[in-house]
One Martini backbone bead per residue (centre of mass of N, CA, C, O) as a GRO file, in nm:
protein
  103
    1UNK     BB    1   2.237  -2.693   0.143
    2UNK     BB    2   2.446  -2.816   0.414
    3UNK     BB    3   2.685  -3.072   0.433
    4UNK     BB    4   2.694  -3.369   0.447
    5UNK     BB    5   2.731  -3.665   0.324
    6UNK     BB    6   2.536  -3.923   0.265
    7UNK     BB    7   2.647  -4.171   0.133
    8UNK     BB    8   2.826  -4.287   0.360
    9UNK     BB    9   2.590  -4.459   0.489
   10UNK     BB   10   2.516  -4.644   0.203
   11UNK     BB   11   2.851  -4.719   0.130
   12UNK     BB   12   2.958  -4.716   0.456
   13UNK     BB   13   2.873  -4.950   0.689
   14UNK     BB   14   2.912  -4.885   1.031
   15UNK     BB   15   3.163  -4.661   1.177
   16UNK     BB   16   3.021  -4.451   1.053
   17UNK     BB   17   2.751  -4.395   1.209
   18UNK     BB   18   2.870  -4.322   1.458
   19UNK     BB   19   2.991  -4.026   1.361
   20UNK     BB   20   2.708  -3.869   1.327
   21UNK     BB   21   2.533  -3.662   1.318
   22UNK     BB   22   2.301  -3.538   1.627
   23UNK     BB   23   2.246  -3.268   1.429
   24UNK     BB   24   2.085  -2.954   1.349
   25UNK     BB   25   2.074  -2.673   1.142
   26UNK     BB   26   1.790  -2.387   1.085
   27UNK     BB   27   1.675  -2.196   0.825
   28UNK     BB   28   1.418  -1.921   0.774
   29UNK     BB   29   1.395  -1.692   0.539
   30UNK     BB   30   1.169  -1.433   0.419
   31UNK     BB   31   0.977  -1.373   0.181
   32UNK     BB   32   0.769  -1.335  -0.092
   33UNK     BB   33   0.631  -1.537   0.095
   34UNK     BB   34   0.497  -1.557   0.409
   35UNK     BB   35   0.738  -1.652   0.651
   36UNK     BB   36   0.858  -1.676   0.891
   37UNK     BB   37   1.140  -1.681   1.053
   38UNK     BB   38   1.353  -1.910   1.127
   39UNK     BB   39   1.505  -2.121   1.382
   40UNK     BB   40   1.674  -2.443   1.421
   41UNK     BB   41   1.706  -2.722   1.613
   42UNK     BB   42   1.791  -3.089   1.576
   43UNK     BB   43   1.677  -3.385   1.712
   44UNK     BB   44   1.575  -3.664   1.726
   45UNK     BB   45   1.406  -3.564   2.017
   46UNK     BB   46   1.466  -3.276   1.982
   47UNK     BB   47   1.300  -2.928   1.919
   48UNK     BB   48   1.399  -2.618   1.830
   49UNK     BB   49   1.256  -2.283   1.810
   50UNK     BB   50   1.263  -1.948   1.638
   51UNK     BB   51   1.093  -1.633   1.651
   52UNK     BB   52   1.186  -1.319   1.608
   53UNK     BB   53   0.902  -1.185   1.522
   54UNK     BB   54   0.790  -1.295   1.799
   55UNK     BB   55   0.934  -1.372   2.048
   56UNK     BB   56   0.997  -1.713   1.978
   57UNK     BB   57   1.004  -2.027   2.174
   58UNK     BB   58   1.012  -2.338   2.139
   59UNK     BB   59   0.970  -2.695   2.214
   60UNK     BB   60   1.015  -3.049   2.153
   61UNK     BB   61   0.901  -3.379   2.172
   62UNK     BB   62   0.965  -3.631   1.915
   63UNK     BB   63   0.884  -3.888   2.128
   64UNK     BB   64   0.591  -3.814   2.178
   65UNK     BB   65   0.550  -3.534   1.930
   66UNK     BB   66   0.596  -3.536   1.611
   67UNK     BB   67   0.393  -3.312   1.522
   68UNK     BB   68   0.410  -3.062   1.688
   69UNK     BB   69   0.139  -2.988   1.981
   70UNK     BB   70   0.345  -2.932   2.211
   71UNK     BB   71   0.493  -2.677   2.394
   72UNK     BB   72   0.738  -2.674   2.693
   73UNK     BB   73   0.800  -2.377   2.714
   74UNK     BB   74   0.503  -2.321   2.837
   75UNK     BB   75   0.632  -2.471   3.166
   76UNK     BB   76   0.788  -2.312   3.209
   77UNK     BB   77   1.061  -2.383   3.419
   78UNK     BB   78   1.110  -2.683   3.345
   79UNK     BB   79   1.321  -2.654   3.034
   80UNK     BB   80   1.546  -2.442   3.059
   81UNK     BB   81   1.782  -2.598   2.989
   82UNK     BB   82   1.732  -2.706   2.728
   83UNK     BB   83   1.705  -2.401   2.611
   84UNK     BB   84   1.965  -2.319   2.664
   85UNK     BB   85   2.124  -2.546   2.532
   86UNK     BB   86   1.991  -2.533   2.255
   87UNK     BB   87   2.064  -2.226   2.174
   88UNK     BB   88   2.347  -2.231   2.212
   89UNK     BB   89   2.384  -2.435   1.990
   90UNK     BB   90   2.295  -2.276   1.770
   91UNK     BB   91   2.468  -2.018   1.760
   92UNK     BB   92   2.697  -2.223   1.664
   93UNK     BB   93   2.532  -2.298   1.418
   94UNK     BB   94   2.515  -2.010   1.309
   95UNK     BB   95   2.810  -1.937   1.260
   96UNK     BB   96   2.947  -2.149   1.100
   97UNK     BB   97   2.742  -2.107   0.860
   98UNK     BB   98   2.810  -1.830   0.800
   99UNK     BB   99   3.152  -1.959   0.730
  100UNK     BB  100   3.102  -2.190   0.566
  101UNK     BB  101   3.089  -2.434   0.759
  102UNK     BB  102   3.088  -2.745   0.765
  103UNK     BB  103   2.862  -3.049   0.922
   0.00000   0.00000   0.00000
């Protein structure tokens, strides 16, 4: 795992919590056991996910369906924007990870 300490939230309270990351990006790539490879982006609010071996995407709203049991994607043209700016974003965040940058 990668990324921010999080001491700095229960040890400096108050204008750190401000800047905290508002997002992350996960990967699990495929091994001994299969579980298919996935990529996702991570907010409050909503969840992207990547199956590139299945050739699948799908967008979840965390506040309404937390436990990812409607896929929004599957709503054709309603989410693209939505879908097209989580990708992107997520592609630039598996980038950075890629470089070994932290988050």
């Amino acid at each position: 795992m990668q990324g921010s300490d999080l001491a700095q939230l229960y040890l400096n309270p108050g204008p750190t919590k401000q800047s905290w990351r508002q997002e992350f990006f996960y990967e699990w790539v495929a091994g001994p056991v299969h579980f298919p490879t996935n990529y996702a982006l991570v907010r409050k609010d909503k969840k992207f996910i990547q199956w590139p071996q299945h050739d699948l995407e799908q967008l979840f709203d965390l506040q309404v369906d937390p436990f990812e049991e409607v896929d929004l994607n599957k709503d054709g043209d309603t989410y693209n924007d939505t879908v097209n700016e989580m990708r992107s974003r997520m592609f630039e965040l598996q980038a950075l990870a890629a470089k070994g940058v932290k988050m």
